[in-house]
Amino acid sequence: MNKPVVVSEATLTEPVVVSDVSPAAAKAAGPAYVVLAGISVSHFLNDTMQSLIASVYPILKDTYALDFAQIGMITLAFQFTASLLQPVVGHYTDKKAQPYSLAIGMASTFFGLLLLSAAHQYLVILVAAALVGLGSAVFHPESARIARLASGGRYGFAQSVFQLGGSFGTSMGPVLAALIVVPFGQGSIAWFSSIAFLAILILWRIGNWYAPQIKARKSATVQAHPDAPSSRRVAVALAVLVGLLFSKQLYVSSLSSYYIFYLIDRFGVSTQAAQIYLFIFLAANAVGAFLGGPLGDRFGRKIVIWISILGALPFTLALPYAGLVASAVLSVVIGLIISSTTSSIIVFAQELVPHRFGMISGVFFGVAFGIGGLGAAVLGKLADHTSIEFVYQVCAWLPAIGLLAVFLPKLPRHAR
């Protein structure tokens, strides 16, 4: 993990600026696979701990007699800190990179898990969830930068490797909750603090690799690529990408937060069985997230965005009317298709504004978390007044927002 891989500032911003380092030179260096593996494993551990919160909702709901709106507020407390602070962290690290901030931020998750395991009041549960969210806010922007530094010019591939760890981590939460938390109770959440400690050790080692890569940024004016879109088109494109991420993330949030309750209410399955079905959906998300990046490198990110969001629409419309087995099959198809857009959206945004890489990464990761948290709260309120089944009928139309992709500009060829 300490193998030196020097990537210049010119290489980092190469997709939309003229620089002395060519794309061919970046690709010739090749990805730093050990670093990519380390940051992906760290993402896996980070998101495993995050997903644990949603997975223990049935236990918290029964133990403390919470309604769906209160369940949604727990998700909001967690994802509000994560979404609000990520752009701030990214903006700061654009100016002054902090190689060991990832390990320090993971300590917040460590203490949040310990607090959640011992919480006996609703307010304390909210504080614990917010601490876990704070750790996520520190982790995502800078770790995305490290993944790009280690990409060797294969930006979509590196982002997919990074996303793969997070997606599989998210899928593991329900399984671990079913195997450990459900049988042993809320106090067993403290056992997962050992995962946070392991992540701290890995991130500290990655910080050792990252520190030599940090160089003083030159004050020279960045020269725009002659084929790059205008600032007005960039602003429109960023707004469109946020809208596309909204449709994708809100739908995934509806399944992640309430799929367990939907299966229990409609089909009468046990809590443990419902958590296994949720794991199947989240695992499909992980596979789709990995495939999306290389496909974007090969065929262009705009094409992948079109197919991945609109392509999921027929299946999301069918899900509310399917039986138990068909629902499981449809959830796999939906997860594979809709999650393949994540890497392409993020890399597309990074290539639009390369000189603000950390801030853009923070904004888009933050928007993803914020939409998930706000959406969970709103959908929970809607479920209390109607039903979980009605929520899924409404959310089924969200992928139709993918039509906004028509407004995305054409990027220079080497940035696609």
Short mmCIF file of C-alpha atoms in Angstrom, two decimals:
data_model
loop_
_atom_site.label_atom_id
_atom_site.label_comp_id
_atom_site.label_asym_id
_atom_site.label_seq_id
_atom_site.Cartn_x
_atom_site.Cartn_y
_atom_site.Cartn_z
CA MET A 1 0.00 0.00 0.00
CA ASN A 2 3.07 2.25 0.37
CA LYS A 3 4.10 1.75 -3.25
CA PRO A 4 4.76 5.25 -4.65
CA VAL A 5 2.44 6.29 -7.45
CA VAL A 6 2.99 9.89 -8.46
CA VAL A 7 0.05 11.51 -10.22
CA SER A 8 0.42 15.16 -11.10
CA GLU A 9 -2.22 17.85 -10.75
CA ALA A 10 -2.37 18.01 -14.54
CA THR A 11 -3.26 14.34 -14.73
CA LEU A 12 -5.92 14.76 -12.06
CA THR A 13 -7.73 17.46 -14.00
CA GLU A 14 -6.99 16.10 -17.47
CA PRO A 15 -10.52 15.30 -18.71
CA VAL A 16 -11.54 18.90 -19.55
CA VAL A 17 -8.39 21.00 -19.51
CA VAL A 18 -5.32 21.34 -21.66
CA SER A 19 -2.28 20.10 -19.77
CA ASP A 20 1.22 18.81 -20.28
CA VAL A 21 0.24 15.27 -19.24
CA SER A 22 -1.69 13.42 -21.92
CA PRO A 23 -4.45 10.86 -21.35
CA ALA A 24 -2.19 8.25 -22.96
CA ALA A 25 0.53 8.92 -20.38
CA ALA A 26 -1.96 8.57 -17.55
CA LYS A 27 -3.24 5.29 -18.92
CA ALA A 28 0.27 4.00 -19.48
CA ALA A 29 1.01 4.37 -15.77
CA GLY A 30 -1.88 2.00 -15.04
CA PRO A 31 -4.11 1.89 -11.97
CA ALA A 32 -2.58 1.48 -8.50
CA TYR A 33 -4.60 -1.66 -7.77
CA VAL A 34 -3.46 -2.05 -4.16
CA VAL A 35 -4.62 1.47 -3.34
CA LEU A 36 -7.91 0.98 -5.22
CA ALA A 37 -8.47 -2.28 -3.34
CA GLY A 38 -7.71 -0.60 -0.02
CA ILE A 39 -10.06 2.34 -0.61
CA SER A 40 -12.77 -0.04 -1.86
CA VAL A 41 -12.44 -2.26 1.23
CA SER A 42 -12.61 0.87 3.39
CA HIS A 43 -15.77 1.90 1.54
CA PHE A 44 -17.16 -1.59 2.14
CA LEU A 45 -16.53 -1.33 5.90
CA ASN A 46 -17.85 2.24 6.07
CA ASP A 47 -21.10 1.48 4.26
CA THR A 48 -21.60 -1.81 6.12
CA MET A 49 -21.78 0.18 9.33
CA GLN A 50 -24.04 2.80 7.73
CA SER A 51 -26.50 0.24 6.38
CA LEU A 52 -26.71 -1.35 9.78
CA ILE A 53 -28.80 1.60 10.94
CA ALA A 54 -31.61 1.00 8.43
CA SER A 55 -31.42 -2.74 9.00
CA VAL A 56 -32.22 -2.45 12.72
CA TYR A 57 -35.26 -0.24 12.12
CA PRO A 58 -37.75 -3.07 12.88
CA ILE A 59 -36.02 -3.67 16.25
CA LEU A 60 -36.01 0.03 17.14
CA LYS A 61 -39.62 0.41 15.95
CA ASP A 62 -40.87 -2.42 18.16
CA THR A 63 -38.69 -1.61 21.18
CA TYR A 64 -39.50 2.10 21.35
CA ALA A 65 -42.97 2.07 19.66
CA LEU A 66 -41.85 4.35 16.83
CA ASP A 67 -44.04 5.26 13.88
CA PHE A 68 -42.85 5.43 10.27
CA ALA A 69 -42.31 9.20 10.47
CA GLN A 70 -39.93 8.74 13.42
CA ILE A 71 -38.12 5.99 11.52
CA GLY A 72 -37.71 8.41 8.63
CA MET A 73 -36.31 11.04 11.02
CA ILE A 74 -33.55 8.62 12.09
CA THR A 75 -32.53 8.26 8.44
CA LEU A 76 -32.74 12.04 8.06
CA ALA A 77 -30.51 12.63 11.12
CA PHE A 78 -27.90 10.26 9.70
CA GLN A 79 -27.99 11.47 6.13
CA PHE A 80 -28.43 15.17 6.92
CA THR A 81 -25.00 15.41 8.56
CA ALA A 82 -23.52 13.31 5.78
CA SER A 83 -25.02 15.41 2.99
CA LEU A 84 -24.60 18.86 4.55
CA LEU A 85 -20.92 18.50 5.39
CA GLN A 86 -19.65 16.62 2.34
CA PRO A 87 -19.45 19.67 0.02
CA VAL A 88 -17.78 21.64 2.83
CA VAL A 89 -15.18 18.90 3.33
CA GLY A 90 -14.63 18.63 -0.43
CA HIS A 91 -14.21 22.41 -0.82
CA TYR A 92 -11.68 22.52 2.00
CA THR A 93 -9.63 19.58 0.69
CA ASP A 94 -9.56 21.17 -2.78
CA LYS A 95 -7.47 23.90 -1.17
CA LYS A 96 -5.59 21.83 1.40
CA ALA A 97 -5.67 18.05 1.18
CA GLN A 98 -5.70 16.15 4.48
CA PRO A 99 -4.30 12.62 3.97
CA TYR A 100 -5.20 11.38 7.47
CA SER A 101 -8.65 12.95 7.67
CA LEU A 102 -10.24 9.67 6.54
CA ALA A 103 -8.96 7.78 9.57
CA ILE A 104 -9.98 10.60 11.90
CA GLY A 105 -13.46 10.80 10.37
CA MET A 106 -13.91 7.05 10.80
CA ALA A 107 -13.48 7.58 14.54
CA SER A 108 -16.81 9.46 14.50
CA THR A 109 -18.49 6.34 13.10
CA PHE A 110 -16.77 4.26 15.78
CA PHE A 111 -18.26 6.35 18.60
CA GLY A 112 -21.63 6.60 16.85
CA LEU A 113 -22.00 2.81 16.80
CA LEU A 114 -21.08 2.53 20.47
CA LEU A 115 -23.64 5.19 21.34
CA LEU A 116 -26.35 3.53 19.22
CA SER A 117 -25.80 0.20 20.97
CA ALA A 118 -26.41 1.81 24.37
CA ALA A 119 -29.13 4.31 23.40
CA HIS A 120 -32.42 4.01 25.27
CA GLN A 121 -33.98 7.32 24.27
CA TYR A 122 -35.13 8.48 20.85
CA LEU A 123 -33.03 11.66 20.99
CA VAL A 124 -29.87 9.65 21.75
CA ILE A 125 -30.62 7.40 18.77
CA LEU A 126 -30.80 10.49 16.57
CA VAL A 127 -27.44 11.77 17.90
CA ALA A 128 -25.81 8.38 17.31
CA ALA A 129 -27.11 8.28 13.74
CA ALA A 130 -25.80 11.82 13.16
CA LEU A 131 -22.31 10.80 14.36
CA VAL A 132 -22.23 7.92 11.87
CA GLY A 133 -23.31 10.39 9.18
CA LEU A 134 -20.48 12.73 10.16
CA GLY A 135 -17.95 9.96 9.57
CA SER A 136 -19.44 9.41 6.13
CA ALA A 137 -19.22 13.14 5.31
CA VAL A 138 -15.47 13.09 5.93
CA PHE A 139 -14.92 9.77 4.16
CA HIS A 140 -16.55 10.12 0.75
CA PRO A 141 -15.12 13.28 -0.93
CA GLU A 142 -11.45 12.60 -0.14
CA SER A 143 -11.65 8.85 -0.75
CA ALA A 144 -13.20 9.55 -4.18
CA ARG A 145 -10.21 11.80 -4.92
CA ILE A 146 -7.79 9.04 -3.89
CA ALA A 147 -9.61 6.57 -6.16
CA ARG A 148 -9.16 8.94 -9.08
CA LEU A 149 -5.48 9.51 -8.26
CA ALA A 150 -4.95 5.75 -8.31
CA SER A 151 -6.97 5.23 -11.52
CA GLY A 152 -4.17 5.45 -14.06
CA GLY A 153 -6.55 7.30 -16.37
CA ARG A 154 -9.34 4.69 -16.11
CA TYR A 155 -11.64 7.04 -14.20
CA GLY A 156 -14.89 5.15 -14.64
CA PHE A 157 -13.27 1.87 -13.68
CA ALA A 158 -11.68 3.40 -10.55
CA GLN A 159 -14.98 4.99 -9.53
CA SER A 160 -16.75 1.65 -10.02
CA VAL A 161 -14.19 -0.19 -7.88
CA PHE A 162 -14.70 2.45 -5.22
CA GLN A 163 -18.50 2.22 -5.52
CA LEU A 164 -18.39 -1.59 -5.50
CA GLY A 165 -17.05 -1.65 -1.95
CA GLY A 166 -19.73 0.76 -0.77
CA SER A 167 -22.54 -1.08 -2.51
CA PHE A 168 -21.56 -4.46 -1.10
CA GLY A 169 -21.15 -2.85 2.31
CA THR A 170 -24.68 -1.50 2.05
CA SER A 171 -25.97 -4.96 1.12
CA MET A 172 -24.25 -6.59 4.11
CA GLY A 173 -26.12 -4.55 6.71
CA PRO A 174 -29.39 -6.52 6.47
CA VAL A 175 -27.55 -9.87 6.57
CA LEU A 176 -25.52 -8.91 9.64
CA ALA A 177 -28.64 -7.53 11.30
CA ALA A 178 -30.50 -10.79 10.62
CA LEU A 179 -27.64 -12.97 11.89
CA ILE A 180 -26.43 -10.90 14.84
CA VAL A 181 -28.59 -7.95 15.87
CA VAL A 182 -32.00 -9.68 15.67
CA PRO A 183 -30.94 -12.68 17.82
CA PHE A 184 -28.75 -10.73 20.28
CA GLY A 185 -30.49 -7.37 20.48
CA GLN A 186 -29.56 -3.71 20.21
CA GLY A 187 -26.49 -4.05 22.42
CA SER A 188 -24.81 -6.28 19.84
CA ILE A 189 -24.39 -3.22 17.58
CA ALA A 190 -21.33 -2.41 19.72
CA TRP A 191 -19.59 -5.46 18.22
CA PHE A 192 -19.51 -3.65 14.89
CA SER A 193 -17.27 -0.96 16.33
CA SER A 194 -14.45 -3.45 15.65
CA ILE A 195 -15.21 -2.97 11.93
CA ALA A 196 -14.75 0.78 12.37
CA PHE A 197 -11.41 0.17 14.11
CA LEU A 198 -10.24 -2.02 11.20
CA ALA A 199 -11.27 0.71 8.77
CA ILE A 200 -9.25 3.26 10.77
CA LEU A 201 -6.13 1.11 10.40
CA ILE A 202 -6.59 0.67 6.63
CA LEU A 203 -7.30 4.36 6.08
CA TRP A 204 -4.22 5.35 8.06
CA ARG A 205 -2.10 3.19 5.73
CA ILE A 206 -3.79 4.76 2.70
CA GLY A 207 -2.98 8.15 4.20
CA ASN A 208 0.68 7.13 4.21
CA TRP A 209 0.43 6.47 0.45
CA TYR A 210 -1.58 9.64 -0.19
CA ALA A 211 0.66 12.10 1.67
CA PRO A 212 3.55 12.01 -0.88
CA GLN A 213 1.08 12.55 -3.75
CA ILE A 214 0.01 15.93 -2.39
CA LYS A 215 1.79 18.77 -4.13
CA ALA A 216 1.47 22.53 -3.87
CA ARG A 217 -1.12 23.75 -6.33
CA LYS A 218 0.08 26.26 -8.87
CA SER A 219 -1.69 29.59 -9.09
CA ALA A 220 -1.61 29.57 -12.89
CA THR A 221 -4.95 30.04 -14.63
CA VAL A 222 -6.47 26.80 -15.92
CA GLN A 223 -6.90 26.85 -19.67
CA ALA A 224 -10.20 25.42 -20.87
CA HIS A 225 -10.24 22.70 -23.51
CA PRO A 226 -11.43 24.23 -26.82
CA ASP A 227 -14.22 21.62 -27.09
CA ALA A 228 -15.38 21.96 -23.48
CA PRO A 229 -18.98 23.17 -22.94
CA SER A 230 -19.60 26.78 -21.93
CA SER A 231 -20.05 27.74 -18.28
CA ARG A 232 -23.79 28.12 -18.87
CA ARG A 233 -24.06 24.62 -20.31
CA VAL A 234 -21.97 23.29 -17.45
CA ALA A 235 -24.41 24.82 -14.95
CA VAL A 236 -27.39 23.31 -16.81
CA ALA A 237 -25.66 19.95 -17.01
CA LEU A 238 -24.90 19.92 -13.29
CA ALA A 239 -28.57 20.70 -12.54
CA VAL A 240 -29.64 17.86 -14.85
CA LEU A 241 -27.22 15.44 -13.17
CA VAL A 242 -28.62 16.40 -9.77
CA GLY A 243 -32.13 15.71 -11.10
CA LEU A 244 -31.06 12.32 -12.45
CA LEU A 245 -29.37 11.45 -9.17
CA PHE A 246 -32.56 12.52 -7.38
CA SER A 247 -34.70 10.06 -9.34
CA LYS A 248 -32.26 7.20 -8.83
CA GLN A 249 -31.45 7.84 -5.18
CA LEU A 250 -35.00 8.48 -4.02
CA TYR A 251 -36.16 5.21 -5.56
CA VAL A 252 -33.28 3.26 -4.01
CA SER A 253 -33.98 4.99 -0.68
CA SER A 254 -37.61 3.89 -0.82
CA LEU A 255 -36.54 0.26 -1.19
CA SER A 256 -33.66 0.45 1.29
CA SER A 257 -35.69 2.05 4.09
CA TYR A 258 -39.13 0.43 3.65
CA TYR A 259 -38.70 -2.72 1.55
CA ILE A 260 -38.59 -4.82 4.72
CA PHE A 261 -41.91 -3.38 5.91
CA TYR A 262 -43.41 -3.73 2.42
CA LEU A 263 -42.60 -7.45 2.29
CA ILE A 264 -43.83 -8.02 5.85
CA ASP A 265 -47.10 -6.12 5.31
CA ARG A 266 -47.95 -7.50 1.88
CA PHE A 267 -46.64 -11.06 1.98
CA GLY A 268 -46.44 -11.77 5.73
CA VAL A 269 -42.79 -12.87 5.67
CA SER A 270 -40.69 -12.83 8.84
CA THR A 271 -38.32 -9.95 9.66
CA GLN A 272 -35.27 -12.13 9.02
CA ALA A 273 -36.62 -13.35 5.67
CA ALA A 274 -37.41 -9.77 4.63
CA GLN A 275 -33.84 -8.74 5.47
CA ILE A 276 -32.52 -11.47 3.19
CA TYR A 277 -34.72 -10.17 0.36
CA LEU A 278 -33.35 -6.68 1.01
CA PHE A 279 -29.82 -8.08 0.83
CA ILE A 280 -30.61 -9.59 -2.60
CA PHE A 281 -31.72 -6.18 -3.90
CA LEU A 282 -28.71 -4.37 -2.41
CA ALA A 283 -26.28 -7.00 -3.74
CA ALA A 284 -27.72 -6.46 -7.24
CA ASN A 285 -27.11 -2.74 -6.70
CA ALA A 286 -23.46 -3.49 -5.93
CA VAL A 287 -22.96 -5.50 -9.13
CA GLY A 288 -24.67 -2.83 -11.22
CA ALA A 289 -22.58 -0.06 -9.66
CA PHE A 290 -19.39 -1.93 -10.59
CA LEU A 291 -20.44 -2.56 -14.20
CA GLY A 292 -21.52 1.03 -14.84
CA GLY A 293 -18.06 2.63 -14.66
CA PRO A 294 -16.22 0.43 -17.21
CA LEU A 295 -19.23 0.64 -19.53
CA GLY A 296 -19.04 4.43 -19.29
CA ASP A 297 -15.32 4.34 -20.11
CA ARG A 298 -16.04 2.16 -23.14
CA PHE A 299 -19.28 3.55 -24.62
CA GLY A 300 -19.61 7.01 -23.08
CA ARG A 301 -21.17 8.07 -19.79
CA LYS A 302 -24.17 9.81 -21.37
CA ILE A 303 -25.32 6.56 -23.03
CA VAL A 304 -24.99 4.64 -19.77
CA ILE A 305 -27.00 7.32 -17.93
CA TRP A 306 -29.78 7.11 -20.52
CA ILE A 307 -30.02 3.32 -20.40
CA SER A 308 -29.61 2.84 -16.66
CA ILE A 309 -32.32 5.23 -15.48
CA LEU A 310 -34.97 4.95 -18.20
CA GLY A 311 -34.25 1.24 -18.64
CA ALA A 312 -35.40 0.55 -15.10
CA LEU A 313 -38.83 2.18 -15.62
CA PRO A 314 -40.77 -0.86 -16.96
CA PHE A 315 -39.55 -2.98 -14.06
CA THR A 316 -40.26 -0.40 -11.34
CA LEU A 317 -43.79 0.00 -12.71
CA ALA A 318 -44.32 -3.78 -12.50
CA LEU A 319 -42.93 -4.25 -8.97
CA PRO A 320 -46.00 -3.07 -6.96
CA TYR A 321 -48.17 -5.67 -8.72
CA ALA A 322 -45.82 -8.67 -8.54
CA GLY A 323 -45.91 -11.65 -6.17
CA LEU A 324 -43.19 -12.47 -3.66
CA VAL A 325 -40.89 -14.44 -5.99
CA ALA A 326 -41.49 -12.07 -8.90
CA SER A 327 -40.77 -9.12 -6.58
CA ALA A 328 -37.40 -10.63 -5.69
CA VAL A 329 -36.57 -11.15 -9.37
CA LEU A 330 -37.69 -7.64 -10.31
CA SER A 331 -35.69 -6.13 -7.45
CA VAL A 332 -32.54 -7.80 -8.84
CA VAL A 333 -33.19 -6.47 -12.35
CA ILE A 334 -33.96 -2.99 -11.03
CA GLY A 335 -30.86 -2.99 -8.84
CA LEU A 336 -28.59 -4.05 -11.70
CA ILE A 337 -29.92 -1.45 -14.11
CA ILE A 338 -30.56 1.62 -11.97
CA SER A 339 -27.33 1.46 -9.93
CA SER A 340 -25.13 1.33 -13.03
CA THR A 341 -25.68 5.06 -13.46
CA THR A 342 -23.99 6.15 -10.21
CA SER A 343 -20.37 6.05 -11.40
CA SER A 344 -21.24 7.67 -14.72
CA ILE A 345 -23.13 10.55 -13.08
CA ILE A 346 -20.32 11.26 -10.61
CA VAL A 347 -17.48 11.03 -13.16
CA PHE A 348 -19.48 13.12 -15.65
CA ALA A 349 -19.86 15.83 -13.01
CA GLN A 350 -16.17 15.64 -12.07
CA GLU A 351 -15.19 16.09 -15.71
CA LEU A 352 -17.44 19.13 -16.05
CA VAL A 353 -15.70 20.94 -13.16
CA PRO A 354 -12.28 19.31 -12.70
CA HIS A 355 -10.71 22.24 -10.83
CA ARG A 356 -13.27 21.75 -8.04
CA PHE A 357 -12.98 17.98 -7.88
CA GLY A 358 -13.40 17.59 -4.11
CA MET A 359 -16.30 20.00 -3.87
CA ILE A 360 -18.14 18.42 -6.82
CA SER A 361 -17.58 14.95 -5.38
CA GLY A 362 -18.84 16.17 -2.02
CA VAL A 363 -21.88 17.84 -3.57
CA PHE A 364 -22.94 14.75 -5.50
CA PHE A 365 -22.23 12.28 -2.71
CA GLY A 366 -23.92 14.75 -0.36
CA VAL A 367 -26.95 15.13 -2.62
CA ALA A 368 -27.22 11.35 -2.76
CA PHE A 369 -27.25 11.11 1.03
CA GLY A 370 -29.50 14.15 1.45
CA ILE A 371 -32.07 12.88 -1.02
CA GLY A 372 -32.04 9.52 0.71
CA GLY A 373 -32.57 11.07 4.13
CA LEU A 374 -35.19 13.64 3.14
CA GLY A 375 -36.91 11.11 0.91
CA ALA A 376 -37.06 8.55 3.73
CA ALA A 377 -38.69 11.08 6.03
CA VAL A 378 -41.24 12.22 3.42
CA LEU A 379 -42.03 8.68 2.29
CA GLY A 380 -42.42 7.58 5.91
CA LYS A 381 -44.95 10.35 6.49
CA LEU A 382 -46.77 9.37 3.30
CA ALA A 383 -46.81 5.72 4.39
CA ASP A 384 -48.34 6.66 7.76
CA HIS A 385 -51.21 8.46 5.99
CA THR A 386 -51.71 5.94 3.18
CA SER A 387 -49.84 2.63 2.99
CA ILE A 388 -46.45 1.21 2.11
CA GLU A 389 -47.92 -0.25 -1.09
CA PHE A 390 -49.12 3.21 -2.19
CA VAL A 391 -45.60 4.59 -1.63
CA TYR A 392 -44.18 2.01 -4.01
CA GLN A 393 -46.80 2.79 -6.63
CA VAL A 394 -45.79 6.48 -6.53
CA CYS A 395 -42.05 5.80 -6.51
CA ALA A 396 -42.38 3.47 -9.51
CA TRP A 397 -42.59 6.54 -11.78
CA LEU A 398 -39.35 8.16 -10.55
CA PRO A 399 -37.08 6.68 -13.27
CA ALA A 400 -39.10 8.64 -15.85
CA ILE A 401 -37.06 11.67 -14.75
CA GLY A 402 -34.24 10.06 -16.74
CA LEU A 403 -35.64 11.89 -19.79
CA LEU A 404 -33.71 14.93 -18.53
CA ALA A 405 -30.54 13.27 -19.88
CA VAL A 406 -31.38 14.81 -23.26
CA PHE A 407 -30.02 18.12 -21.92
CA LEU A 408 -26.55 16.76 -21.09
CA PRO A 409 -23.79 18.27 -23.27
CA LYS A 410 -21.28 16.38 -25.35
CA LEU A 411 -17.90 16.30 -23.62
CA PRO A 412 -14.50 16.25 -25.37
CA ARG A 413 -13.80 12.76 -26.68
CA HIS A 414 -11.08 11.90 -24.15
CA ALA A 415 -13.40 12.85 -21.28
CA ARG A 416 -16.14 10.45 -22.25
#
